[in-house]
Amino acid sequence: MLDVTTHARRVIEAGLGLIWVRGEITGFKAYRSGHWYFTLRDPQAQVRCVMWHTDNARLPSAPVEGMQVFVAARPTIWEERGELRLTVKQMVPTQDGGTWQVRLEQAREALRRDGLLDPARKRRLPAFPGRIAMVTSLDGAAVRDVISVLQRRWPLVTLFVLPTRVQGEGAEREICAALRRADRIPHLDLLIVGRGGGSREDLWAFNSEAVARAVAASRVPTISAVGHETDVSLTDLVADARAPTPSAAAEAAVPDREAVSGSLAALARHLAQGLTRRTAVVSQRVDRMGDRLQMNVMAVLERSSARIAQAAAGLDALSPLRVLQRGYAVARSDAGIVLKQRAQFTPGLGFRLTVTDGDVRAEVLDLPRPAGTSALSSPSPARERGQG
Amino acid sequence: MPDKAVFREELARLEAIVRRLEAEDLDLDGALELFEEGVKRLKLARELLQESELKVKRVVEAADGTLRSRDIDR
């Protein structure tokens, strides 16, 4: 006998898979183990059901006798009794939006089956996106909010708005089309899809399987921003990142320019230090060389120093620069222009000399003949000694 | 159209320069060249940060299926 029922079980399990059925709960019994046993019936038929503790633990409460429910279940054969049974995986009361809930659960299950809910799929958002697309309605505040955040935080962006209806008849289809269009924008870095807050019904398009699949298919990383506090939409689940509002999505999309300015300043410091160290190494080598050779090398070094200085003068944030500590100074006009050439000086001209620890007022006494077009005036004894 | 993703490249290059300058055994000329390039890129990156203006375009599909974008007035 067992051979027959075992075989029947295999056939049924393989042939039916997960199905959704609707019925009335009767003969409900919850065992101490936490498993639920009951019968589901409608006017035509009835079938025994079990819902294991691991599955029913997610439900807010046990169903009551006579309650109408939708269940997602796997049909099987209880081998010892040769009896058809449903192993219930999910249960949704038909009240409070039951059919919607069922559709949502079905869609979620389909997405899960295709691996689209796998956390390993989630892509990192680009650090410095240059081109961002946003699929949303032009009616709401969403676009305005995103624009104002981008403007403040990171205006190095082109925002492509792909307008679409986000609720009502045809919204799903329009959102999908807009998503596919966004995918055709060349060199796109990031896609935001969403809308401002609304009722559960208003937000429903973002629970559509088709929209979720279109989001998942995006070539570039996605942020889902469906304005809601508590519920998570299907779009949220498949997107690479989720934000509670469009503004929050924009915050997540771009860095803050203040913070980036800070790291640029740090890079500038490293740049200067890197060079200082490099020149120090060269100077030490020079010290070890013979006098005859030294003179030649000194000439090279001196020319190089002028180049360092010139480059450094362009680095406003770096002043006072390390280079200045070695006895060089930057001459600037009162207007702040770096004075690089003799032609910029006239006798009697007042200018500022920036040294290690601050500025000095200076005045041109005379313009003697020698050549030299350095941006730096250098104390001549230091020049003769070279540096190091 | 000018691609502002340029910032990312400037920054990446700048970081590479700093790394090389700190790590590699360069001769002075090489170091100077790197330094000068770094300064140039630093200035450009700063300008991008300070002077960039957000561009907003509306994308629609024309009857022939091509994508058109138009500036949005703000």
Tab-separated table of C-alpha atoms in Angstrom:
chain	number	residue	atom	x	y	z
A	1	MET	CA	0.000	0.000	0.000
A	2	LEU	CA	2.715	2.409	1.028
A	3	ASP	CA	4.270	2.039	-2.431
A	4	VAL	CA	1.072	3.296	-3.975
A	5	THR	CA	0.655	6.257	-1.673
A	6	THR	CA	4.323	7.176	-1.890
A	7	HIS	CA	4.127	7.119	-5.661
A	8	ALA	CA	0.936	9.155	-5.607
A	9	ARG	CA	2.590	11.709	-3.322
A	10	ARG	CA	5.499	12.122	-5.739
A	11	VAL	CA	3.201	12.548	-8.706
A	12	ILE	CA	1.042	15.097	-6.953
A	13	GLU	CA	3.895	17.108	-5.495
A	14	ALA	CA	5.681	17.275	-8.817
A	15	GLY	CA	2.562	17.991	-10.810
A	16	LEU	CA	0.838	20.674	-8.749
A	17	GLY	CA	3.487	22.750	-7.016
A	18	LEU	CA	2.405	25.815	-5.098
A	19	ILE	CA	-1.233	26.813	-5.650
A	20	TRP	CA	-3.554	29.441	-4.274
A	21	VAL	CA	-7.011	28.327	-3.138
A	22	ARG	CA	-9.871	29.999	-1.359
A	23	GLY	CA	-12.036	28.394	1.290
A	24	GLU	CA	-13.616	28.434	4.706
A	25	ILE	CA	-11.747	27.239	7.774
A	26	THR	CA	-13.371	24.477	9.773
A	27	GLY	CA	-12.192	22.038	12.457
A	28	PHE	CA	-9.259	24.275	13.355
A	29	LYS	CA	-6.864	22.870	15.911
A	30	ALA	CA	-3.534	24.310	17.076
A	31	TYR	CA	-1.224	21.748	18.681
A	32	ARG	CA	1.292	22.376	21.416
A	33	SER	CA	4.027	21.891	18.839
A	34	GLY	CA	2.712	25.069	17.192
A	35	HIS	CA	1.478	23.279	14.059
A	36	TRP	CA	-2.052	24.021	12.862
A	37	TYR	CA	-4.462	21.413	11.509
A	38	PHE	CA	-7.759	22.310	9.852
A	39	THR	CA	-10.043	21.623	6.932
A	40	LEU	CA	-10.596	24.063	4.111
A	41	ARG	CA	-13.946	23.769	2.396
A	42	ASP	CA	-16.174	25.435	-0.127
A	43	PRO	CA	-19.621	24.331	-1.369
A	44	GLN	CA	-18.083	21.782	-3.772
A	45	ALA	CA	-15.278	20.121	-1.868
A	46	GLN	CA	-13.092	20.017	1.194
A	47	VAL	CA	-9.503	19.090	1.933
A	48	ARG	CA	-7.445	18.559	5.092
A	49	CYS	CA	-4.696	21.096	5.670
A	50	VAL	CA	-1.638	21.494	7.838
A	51	MET	CA	0.296	24.686	8.410
A	52	TRP	CA	3.640	24.125	10.117
A	53	HIS	CA	4.783	26.307	12.941
A	54	THR	CA	7.601	27.785	10.870
A	55	ASP	CA	5.047	29.082	8.374
A	56	ASN	CA	2.242	30.136	10.725
A	57	ALA	CA	4.581	31.953	13.083
A	58	ARG	CA	4.660	34.857	10.637
A	59	LEU	CA	0.901	35.403	10.859
A	60	PRO	CA	-0.408	37.961	13.324
A	61	SER	CA	-3.025	35.575	14.766
A	62	ALA	CA	-4.650	32.209	14.282
A	63	PRO	CA	-7.725	32.072	12.024
A	64	VAL	CA	-11.127	31.600	13.620
A	65	GLU	CA	-13.659	28.926	12.785
A	66	GLY	CA	-15.648	29.738	9.654
A	67	MET	CA	-13.203	32.396	8.420
A	68	GLN	CA	-12.828	32.864	4.656
A	69	VAL	CA	-9.178	32.750	3.622
A	70	PHE	CA	-6.839	32.499	0.684
A	71	VAL	CA	-4.020	30.059	1.176
A	72	ALA	CA	-0.866	29.328	-0.771
A	73	ALA	CA	-0.303	25.609	-0.390
A	74	ARG	CA	1.476	22.579	-1.761
A	75	PRO	CA	-0.805	19.595	-2.284
A	76	THR	CA	0.619	16.326	-1.045
A	77	ILE	CA	-0.501	12.854	0.024
A	78	TRP	CA	-0.476	11.881	3.651
A	79	GLU	CA	1.019	8.498	2.971
A	80	GLU	CA	-0.151	6.599	6.069
A	81	ARG	CA	-3.777	7.437	5.356
A	82	GLY	CA	-3.714	7.750	1.614
A	83	GLU	CA	-5.287	11.153	2.082
A	84	LEU	CA	-4.875	14.340	0.037
A	85	ARG	CA	-3.584	17.137	2.166
A	86	LEU	CA	-2.525	20.757	1.645
A	87	THR	CA	0.640	21.967	3.266
A	88	VAL	CA	-0.236	25.634	3.729
A	89	LYS	CA	2.645	28.049	3.335
A	90	GLN	CA	0.748	31.322	3.557
A	91	MET	CA	-2.687	32.405	4.657
A	92	VAL	CA	-4.495	35.665	3.987
A	93	PRO	CA	-7.999	36.531	5.191
A	94	THR	CA	-10.277	37.539	2.318
A	95	GLN	CA	-11.254	40.628	4.311
A	96	ASP	CA	-9.021	43.721	4.280
A	97	GLY	CA	-7.782	43.730	0.748
A	98	GLY	CA	-7.458	39.989	0.540
A	99	THR	CA	-7.268	39.601	-3.228
A	100	TRP	CA	-4.719	42.374	-3.520
A	101	GLN	CA	-2.682	40.753	-0.850
A	102	VAL	CA	-2.862	37.457	-2.668
A	103	ARG	CA	-1.721	39.029	-5.902
A	104	LEU	CA	1.134	40.672	-4.057
A	105	GLU	CA	2.171	37.398	-2.459
A	106	GLN	CA	1.969	35.616	-5.801
A	107	ALA	CA	4.096	38.252	-7.451
A	108	ARG	CA	6.609	38.172	-4.629
A	109	GLU	CA	6.813	34.404	-4.889
A	110	ALA	CA	7.373	34.599	-8.642
A	111	LEU	CA	10.144	37.154	-8.201
A	112	ARG	CA	11.730	35.068	-5.480
A	113	ARG	CA	11.638	31.988	-7.695
A	114	ASP	CA	13.501	33.874	-10.380
A	115	GLY	CA	16.135	34.951	-7.887
A	116	LEU	CA	15.243	38.634	-8.171
A	117	LEU	CA	14.931	39.053	-4.405
A	118	ASP	CA	18.347	37.593	-3.764
A	119	PRO	CA	20.382	40.071	-1.692
A	120	ALA	CA	23.491	38.997	-3.612
A	121	ARG	CA	21.996	40.653	-6.710
A	122	LYS	CA	22.150	44.079	-5.145
A	123	ARG	CA	24.660	46.336	-6.840
A	124	ARG	CA	26.694	49.069	-5.203
A	125	LEU	CA	25.575	52.596	-6.021
A	126	PRO	CA	28.183	54.624	-7.939
A	127	ALA	CA	30.241	56.967	-5.758
A	128	PHE	CA	30.059	59.956	-8.095
A	129	PRO	CA	27.147	59.614	-10.487
A	130	GLY	CA	27.203	62.118	-13.326
A	131	ARG	CA	23.954	61.158	-15.003
A	132	ILE	CA	20.885	60.163	-13.039
A	133	ALA	CA	17.487	59.226	-14.423
A	134	MET	CA	14.278	59.505	-12.482
A	135	VAL	CA	11.049	57.753	-13.379
A	136	THR	CA	8.177	59.498	-11.673
A	137	SER	CA	5.183	61.757	-12.114
A	138	LEU	CA	5.622	65.444	-12.892
A	139	ASP	CA	2.501	66.204	-10.856
A	140	GLY	CA	3.763	65.444	-7.380
A	141	ALA	CA	6.531	67.004	-5.331
A	142	ALA	CA	8.911	64.147	-6.082
A	143	VAL	CA	10.835	65.831	-8.927
A	144	ARG	CA	11.006	69.148	-7.106
A	145	ASP	CA	12.301	67.473	-3.951
A	146	VAL	CA	14.962	65.532	-5.817
A	147	ILE	CA	16.102	68.640	-7.695
A	148	SER	CA	16.492	70.639	-4.529
A	149	VAL	CA	18.526	67.950	-2.796
A	150	LEU	CA	20.824	67.469	-5.811
A	151	GLN	CA	21.250	71.223	-6.170
A	152	ARG	CA	22.382	71.519	-2.578
A	153	ARG	CA	24.498	68.391	-2.233
A	154	TRP	CA	25.964	67.580	-5.619
A	155	PRO	CA	25.090	69.752	-8.601
A	156	LEU	CA	27.627	67.972	-10.835
A	157	VAL	CA	24.758	66.001	-12.243
A	158	THR	CA	22.462	65.852	-15.200
A	159	LEU	CA	19.064	64.660	-14.050
A	160	PHE	CA	16.909	63.020	-16.706
A	161	VAL	CA	13.254	63.039	-15.765
A	162	LEU	CA	11.088	60.410	-17.445
A	163	PRO	CA	7.540	61.453	-16.737
A	164	THR	CA	4.911	58.802	-16.169
A	165	ARG	CA	1.627	58.351	-14.416
A	166	VAL	CA	2.240	56.609	-11.128
A	167	GLN	CA	-1.300	55.679	-10.161
A	168	GLY	CA	-4.578	54.779	-11.743
A	169	GLU	CA	-5.445	52.948	-14.932
A	170	GLY	CA	-2.425	52.226	-17.122
A	171	ALA	CA	0.142	53.438	-14.567
A	172	GLU	CA	1.914	50.082	-14.457
A	173	ARG	CA	2.355	49.980	-18.207
A	174	GLU	CA	3.573	53.581	-18.329
A	175	ILE	CA	6.077	53.066	-15.532
A	176	CYS	CA	7.472	50.001	-17.293
A	177	ALA	CA	7.802	51.914	-20.562
A	178	ALA	CA	9.537	54.822	-18.803
A	179	LEU	CA	11.951	52.404	-17.119
A	180	ARG	CA	12.834	50.842	-20.440
A	181	ARG	CA	13.341	54.295	-21.916
A	182	ALA	CA	15.657	55.259	-19.060
A	183	ASP	CA	17.709	52.208	-19.877
A	184	ARG	CA	18.386	53.668	-23.318
A	185	ILE	CA	19.941	56.898	-22.020
A	186	PRO	CA	23.650	56.724	-22.861
A	187	HIS	CA	26.230	56.712	-20.037
A	188	LEU	CA	23.588	56.638	-17.361
A	189	ASP	CA	24.975	55.993	-13.866
A	190	LEU	CA	21.921	55.599	-11.685
A	191	LEU	CA	18.150	55.252	-11.825
A	192	ILE	CA	15.644	56.460	-9.244
A	193	VAL	CA	12.072	55.221	-9.488
A	194	GLY	CA	9.307	56.299	-7.180
A	195	ARG	CA	6.769	58.845	-6.047
A	196	GLY	CA	5.743	60.833	-3.013
A	197	GLY	CA	3.471	59.449	-0.321
A	198	GLY	CA	-0.059	58.220	-0.893
A	199	SER	CA	-2.594	55.709	0.254
A	200	ARG	CA	-1.996	52.005	-0.092
A	201	GLU	CA	-4.117	51.983	-3.243
A	202	ASP	CA	-2.238	54.975	-4.707
A	203	LEU	CA	1.077	53.205	-4.298
A	204	TRP	CA	-0.150	49.971	-5.760
A	205	ALA	CA	1.558	50.235	-9.132
A	206	PHE	CA	4.866	49.783	-7.310
A	207	ASN	CA	3.649	46.398	-6.136
A	208	SER	CA	3.119	45.208	-9.663
A	209	GLU	CA	5.199	42.274	-10.780
A	210	ALA	CA	5.750	43.844	-14.202
A	211	VAL	CA	7.123	47.064	-12.692
A	212	ALA	CA	9.321	45.110	-10.298
A	213	ARG	CA	10.714	43.078	-13.168
A	214	ALA	CA	11.387	46.215	-15.210
A	215	VAL	CA	13.281	47.718	-12.251
A	216	ALA	CA	15.257	44.517	-11.802
A	217	ALA	CA	16.164	44.578	-15.497
A	218	SER	CA	17.775	48.018	-15.296
A	219	ARG	CA	21.328	48.089	-16.623
A	220	VAL	CA	22.354	50.638	-14.005
A	221	PRO	CA	21.942	50.504	-10.223
A	222	THR	CA	18.508	51.508	-8.984
A	223	ILE	CA	17.035	53.262	-5.975
A	224	SER	CA	13.375	52.693	-5.205
A	225	ALA	CA	11.636	55.565	-3.432
A	226	VAL	CA	7.978	54.902	-2.890
A	227	GLY	CA	6.686	57.350	-0.305
A	228	HIS	CA	5.518	55.226	2.534
A	229	GLU	CA	6.391	54.765	6.147
A	230	THR	CA	5.737	51.149	6.887
A	231	ASP	CA	4.967	48.978	3.900
A	232	VAL	CA	7.689	47.749	1.640
A	233	SER	CA	6.755	47.622	-2.023
A	234	LEU	CA	7.895	44.993	-4.490
A	235	THR	CA	9.871	47.684	-6.268
A	236	ASP	CA	11.753	48.293	-3.024
A	237	LEU	CA	12.591	44.617	-2.803
A	238	VAL	CA	14.134	44.318	-6.247
A	239	ALA	CA	15.888	47.701	-6.394
A	240	ASP	CA	19.548	47.910	-5.432
A	241	ALA	CA	18.732	50.399	-2.698
A	242	ARG	CA	15.566	51.563	-1.020
A	243	ALA	CA	14.702	55.010	0.273
A	244	PRO	CA	11.560	56.046	2.148
A	245	THR	CA	11.019	59.178	0.034
A	246	PRO	CA	12.303	60.702	-3.216
A	247	SER	CA	14.316	63.265	-1.213
A	248	ALA	CA	15.970	60.464	0.714
A	249	ALA	CA	16.718	58.708	-2.577
A	250	ALA	CA	18.506	61.811	-3.840
A	251	GLU	CA	20.495	61.988	-0.593
A	252	ALA	CA	21.529	58.394	-1.057
A	253	ALA	CA	22.357	58.922	-4.723
A	254	VAL	CA	25.052	61.573	-4.455
A	255	PRO	CA	27.874	62.532	-2.100
A	256	ASP	CA	27.863	65.776	-0.183
A	257	ARG	CA	30.023	68.380	-1.847
A	258	GLU	CA	31.175	69.793	1.501
A	259	ALA	CA	32.536	66.400	2.480
A	260	VAL	CA	34.188	65.935	-0.902
A	261	SER	CA	35.808	69.381	-0.633
A	262	GLY	CA	37.296	68.178	2.613
A	263	SER	CA	38.808	65.111	1.025
A	264	LEU	CA	40.164	67.208	-1.846
A	265	ALA	CA	41.957	69.356	0.724
A	266	ALA	CA	43.406	66.209	2.278
A	267	LEU	CA	44.576	65.048	-1.142
A	268	ALA	CA	46.186	68.422	-1.711
A	269	ARG	CA	48.121	68.052	1.541
A	270	HIS	CA	49.288	64.580	0.575
A	271	LEU	CA	50.310	65.870	-2.807
A	272	ALA	CA	52.485	68.564	-1.272
A	273	GLN	CA	53.949	66.170	1.281
A	274	GLY	CA	54.676	63.628	-1.402
A	275	LEU	CA	56.665	66.138	-3.364
A	276	THR	CA	58.478	67.506	-0.342
A	277	ARG	CA	59.604	64.036	0.568
A	278	ARG	CA	60.722	63.402	-2.985
A	279	THR	CA	62.788	66.571	-3.177
A	280	ALA	CA	64.316	65.817	0.224
A	281	VAL	CA	65.490	62.459	-1.074
A	282	VAL	CA	67.077	64.073	-4.095
A	283	SER	CA	68.771	66.698	-1.951
A	284	GLN	CA	70.307	64.048	0.256
A	285	ARG	CA	71.729	62.311	-2.757
A	286	VAL	CA	73.175	65.575	-3.968
A	287	ASP	CA	74.885	66.059	-0.618
A	288	ARG	CA	76.694	62.811	-1.088
A	289	MET	CA	78.111	63.773	-4.450
A	290	GLY	CA	81.370	65.437	-5.173
A	291	ASP	CA	81.652	69.214	-5.397
A	292	ARG	CA	82.246	69.365	-9.106
A	293	LEU	CA	79.187	67.359	-9.878
A	294	GLN	CA	77.236	69.197	-7.243
A	295	MET	CA	77.371	72.456	-9.103
A	296	ASN	CA	75.669	70.957	-12.145
A	297	VAL	CA	73.047	69.217	-10.124
A	298	MET	CA	72.377	72.360	-8.184
A	299	ALA	CA	71.576	74.172	-11.363
A	300	VAL	CA	69.065	71.501	-12.267
A	301	LEU	CA	67.557	71.564	-8.816
A	302	GLU	CA	67.215	75.269	-8.880
A	303	ARG	CA	65.327	75.241	-12.120
A	304	SER	CA	63.127	72.549	-10.676
A	305	SER	CA	62.444	74.570	-7.578
A	306	ALA	CA	61.026	77.318	-9.683
A	307	ARG	CA	58.684	74.799	-11.225
A	308	ILE	CA	57.617	73.496	-7.842
A	309	ALA	CA	56.951	76.989	-6.718
A	310	GLN	CA	54.985	77.876	-9.762
A	311	ALA	CA	52.820	74.831	-9.414
A	312	ALA	CA	52.444	75.403	-5.709
A	313	ALA	CA	51.300	78.949	-6.182
A	314	GLY	CA	48.314	77.544	-7.994
A	315	LEU	CA	47.382	75.592	-4.914
A	316	ASP	CA	45.725	78.311	-2.920
A	317	ALA	CA	44.477	75.986	-0.218
A	318	LEU	CA	47.951	74.711	0.382
A	319	SER	CA	49.490	77.926	1.479
A	320	PRO	CA	51.546	78.252	3.496
A	321	LEU	CA	53.067	75.439	1.541
A	322	ARG	CA	55.903	73.218	2.617
A	323	VAL	CA	57.980	74.725	-0.117
A	324	LEU	CA	57.800	78.070	1.624
A	325	GLN	CA	59.416	76.535	4.654
A	326	ARG	CA	62.591	76.089	2.712
A	327	GLY	CA	63.050	79.765	2.299
A	328	TYR	CA	60.962	80.620	-0.700
A	329	ALA	CA	58.197	83.188	-0.837
A	330	VAL	CA	55.320	83.934	-3.193
A	331	ALA	CA	54.874	87.473	-4.437
A	332	ARG	CA	51.317	88.616	-5.056
A	333	SER	CA	49.829	91.903	-6.084
A	334	ASP	CA	47.281	93.543	-3.815
A	335	ALA	CA	44.643	92.031	-6.051
A	336	GLY	CA	46.024	88.605	-5.252
A	337	ILE	CA	47.617	87.935	-8.626
A	338	VAL	CA	50.840	85.967	-8.467
A	339	LEU	CA	53.684	88.111	-9.743
A	340	LYS	CA	55.793	85.879	-11.906
A	341	GLN	CA	57.641	88.143	-14.240
A	342	ARG	CA	59.774	91.197	-14.124
A	343	ALA	CA	57.285	92.923	-16.339
A	344	GLN	CA	54.730	92.734	-13.566
A	345	PHE	CA	56.872	94.869	-11.283
A	346	THR	CA	57.490	98.586	-11.437
A	347	PRO	CA	59.635	100.634	-9.090
A	348	GLY	CA	57.546	101.752	-6.142
A	349	LEU	CA	54.962	99.009	-6.602
A	350	GLY	CA	53.675	97.633	-3.323
A	351	PHE	CA	53.034	93.908	-3.124
A	352	ARG	CA	52.566	91.052	-0.664
A	353	LEU	CA	55.192	88.470	0.024
A	354	THR	CA	53.853	85.236	1.464
A	355	VAL	CA	56.346	83.379	3.634
A	356	THR	CA	55.943	80.336	5.890
A	357	ASP	CA	54.009	81.975	8.654
A	358	GLY	CA	52.198	84.823	6.925
A	359	ASP	CA	52.383	87.823	4.647
A	360	VAL	CA	54.870	90.659	4.463
A	361	ARG	CA	54.272	93.983	2.770
A	362	ALA	CA	57.003	94.770	0.285
A	363	GLU	CA	57.847	97.420	-2.207
A	364	VAL	CA	59.916	97.339	-5.373
A	365	LEU	CA	62.986	99.535	-4.970
A	366	ASP	CA	64.653	98.900	-8.246
A	367	LEU	CA	64.492	96.589	-11.222
A	368	PRO	CA	68.038	95.414	-11.869
A	369	ARG	CA	69.010	93.717	-15.071
A	370	PRO	CA	69.446	89.974	-14.342
A	371	ALA	CA	67.284	87.353	-15.939
A	372	GLY	CA	65.015	85.094	-13.938
A	373	THR	CA	61.322	84.781	-14.256
A	374	SER	CA	60.489	82.777	-11.206
A	375	ALA	CA	57.154	83.208	-9.531
A	376	LEU	CA	59.030	83.071	-6.315
A	377	SER	CA	61.457	85.532	-5.056
A	378	SER	CA	64.003	83.650	-3.088
A	379	PRO	CA	66.411	84.978	-0.532
A	380	SER	CA	69.583	84.958	-2.547
A	381	PRO	CA	71.823	83.351	0.102
A	382	ALA	CA	69.481	80.381	0.112
A	383	ARG	CA	69.801	80.145	-3.616
A	384	GLU	CA	73.518	80.083	-3.539
A	385	ARG	CA	73.547	77.395	-0.951
A	386	GLY	CA	70.953	75.423	-2.758
A	387	GLN	CA	68.607	73.549	-0.543
A	388	GLY	CA	68.639	70.446	1.554
B	1	MET	CA	27.253	67.264	-24.138
B	2	PRO	CA	29.940	67.772	-21.483
B	3	ASP	CA	29.895	64.827	-19.188
B	4	LYS	CA	30.162	65.783	-15.564
B	5	ALA	CA	31.144	62.282	-14.621
B	6	VAL	CA	34.528	63.871	-15.368
B	7	PHE	CA	34.820	64.602	-11.660
B	8	ARG	CA	35.140	60.952	-10.878
B	9	GLU	CA	38.024	60.607	-13.316
B	10	GLU	CA	39.805	63.683	-12.008
B	11	LEU	CA	39.549	62.337	-8.499
B	12	ALA	CA	40.715	58.854	-9.445
B	13	ARG	CA	43.711	60.273	-11.302
B	14	LEU	CA	44.499	62.593	-8.411
B	15	GLU	CA	44.476	59.724	-5.950
B	16	ALA	CA	46.718	57.710	-8.231
B	17	ILE	CA	49.152	60.627	-8.430
B	18	VAL	CA	49.311	60.991	-4.663
B	19	ARG	CA	49.875	57.268	-4.285
B	20	ARG	CA	52.705	57.274	-6.800
B	21	LEU	CA	54.274	60.369	-5.324
B	22	GLU	CA	54.217	58.820	-1.885
B	23	ALA	CA	55.224	55.324	-2.810
B	24	GLU	CA	57.416	55.267	-5.888
B	25	ASP	CA	61.043	56.029	-6.260
B	26	LEU	CA	60.749	58.797	-8.809
B	27	ASP	CA	63.437	61.130	-10.005
B	28	LEU	CA	62.821	64.764	-9.308
B	29	ASP	CA	61.650	65.567	-12.807
B	30	GLY	CA	59.135	62.740	-12.677
B	31	ALA	CA	57.930	63.813	-9.260
B	32	LEU	CA	57.551	67.377	-10.412
B	33	GLU	CA	55.621	66.357	-13.449
B	34	LEU	CA	53.235	64.372	-11.302
B	35	PHE	CA	52.922	67.176	-8.817
B	36	GLU	CA	52.107	69.686	-11.507
B	37	GLU	CA	49.529	67.402	-12.999
B	38	GLY	CA	48.071	66.874	-9.554
B	39	VAL	CA	47.759	70.579	-8.965
B	40	LYS	CA	46.066	71.030	-12.306
B	41	ARG	CA	43.573	68.293	-11.597
B	42	LEU	CA	42.966	69.509	-8.096
B	43	LYS	CA	42.071	72.934	-9.418
B	44	LEU	CA	39.768	71.462	-12.008
B	45	ALA	CA	38.052	69.264	-9.428
B	46	ARG	CA	37.552	72.270	-7.154
B	47	GLU	CA	36.123	74.301	-9.988
B	48	LEU	CA	33.755	71.497	-10.862
B	49	LEU	CA	32.585	71.339	-7.262
B	50	GLN	CA	32.119	75.045	-6.932
B	51	GLU	CA	30.827	76.055	-10.286
B	52	SER	CA	28.721	73.182	-11.515
B	53	GLU	CA	25.060	73.767	-11.995
B	54	LEU	CA	22.531	71.010	-11.908
B	55	LYS	CA	21.026	70.288	-15.313
B	56	VAL	CA	17.536	68.886	-15.469
B	57	LYS	CA	16.173	67.395	-18.668
B	58	ARG	CA	12.873	65.898	-19.535
B	59	VAL	CA	13.101	62.784	-21.676
B	60	VAL	CA	10.319	61.840	-24.034
B	61	GLU	CA	10.060	59.363	-26.841
B	62	ALA	CA	9.337	60.836	-30.248
B	63	ALA	CA	6.902	59.263	-32.691
B	64	ASP	CA	9.775	57.575	-34.526
B	65	GLY	CA	10.919	55.911	-31.314
B	66	THR	CA	13.969	58.070	-30.688
B	67	LEU	CA	14.560	59.638	-27.296
B	68	ARG	CA	14.489	63.416	-27.051
B	69	SER	CA	15.571	65.429	-24.074
B	70	ARG	CA	14.650	69.005	-23.338
B	71	ASP	CA	15.755	71.295	-20.493
B	72	ILE	CA	13.158	71.723	-17.817
B	73	ASP	CA	12.564	75.267	-16.672
B	74	ARG	CA	12.968	75.625	-12.984
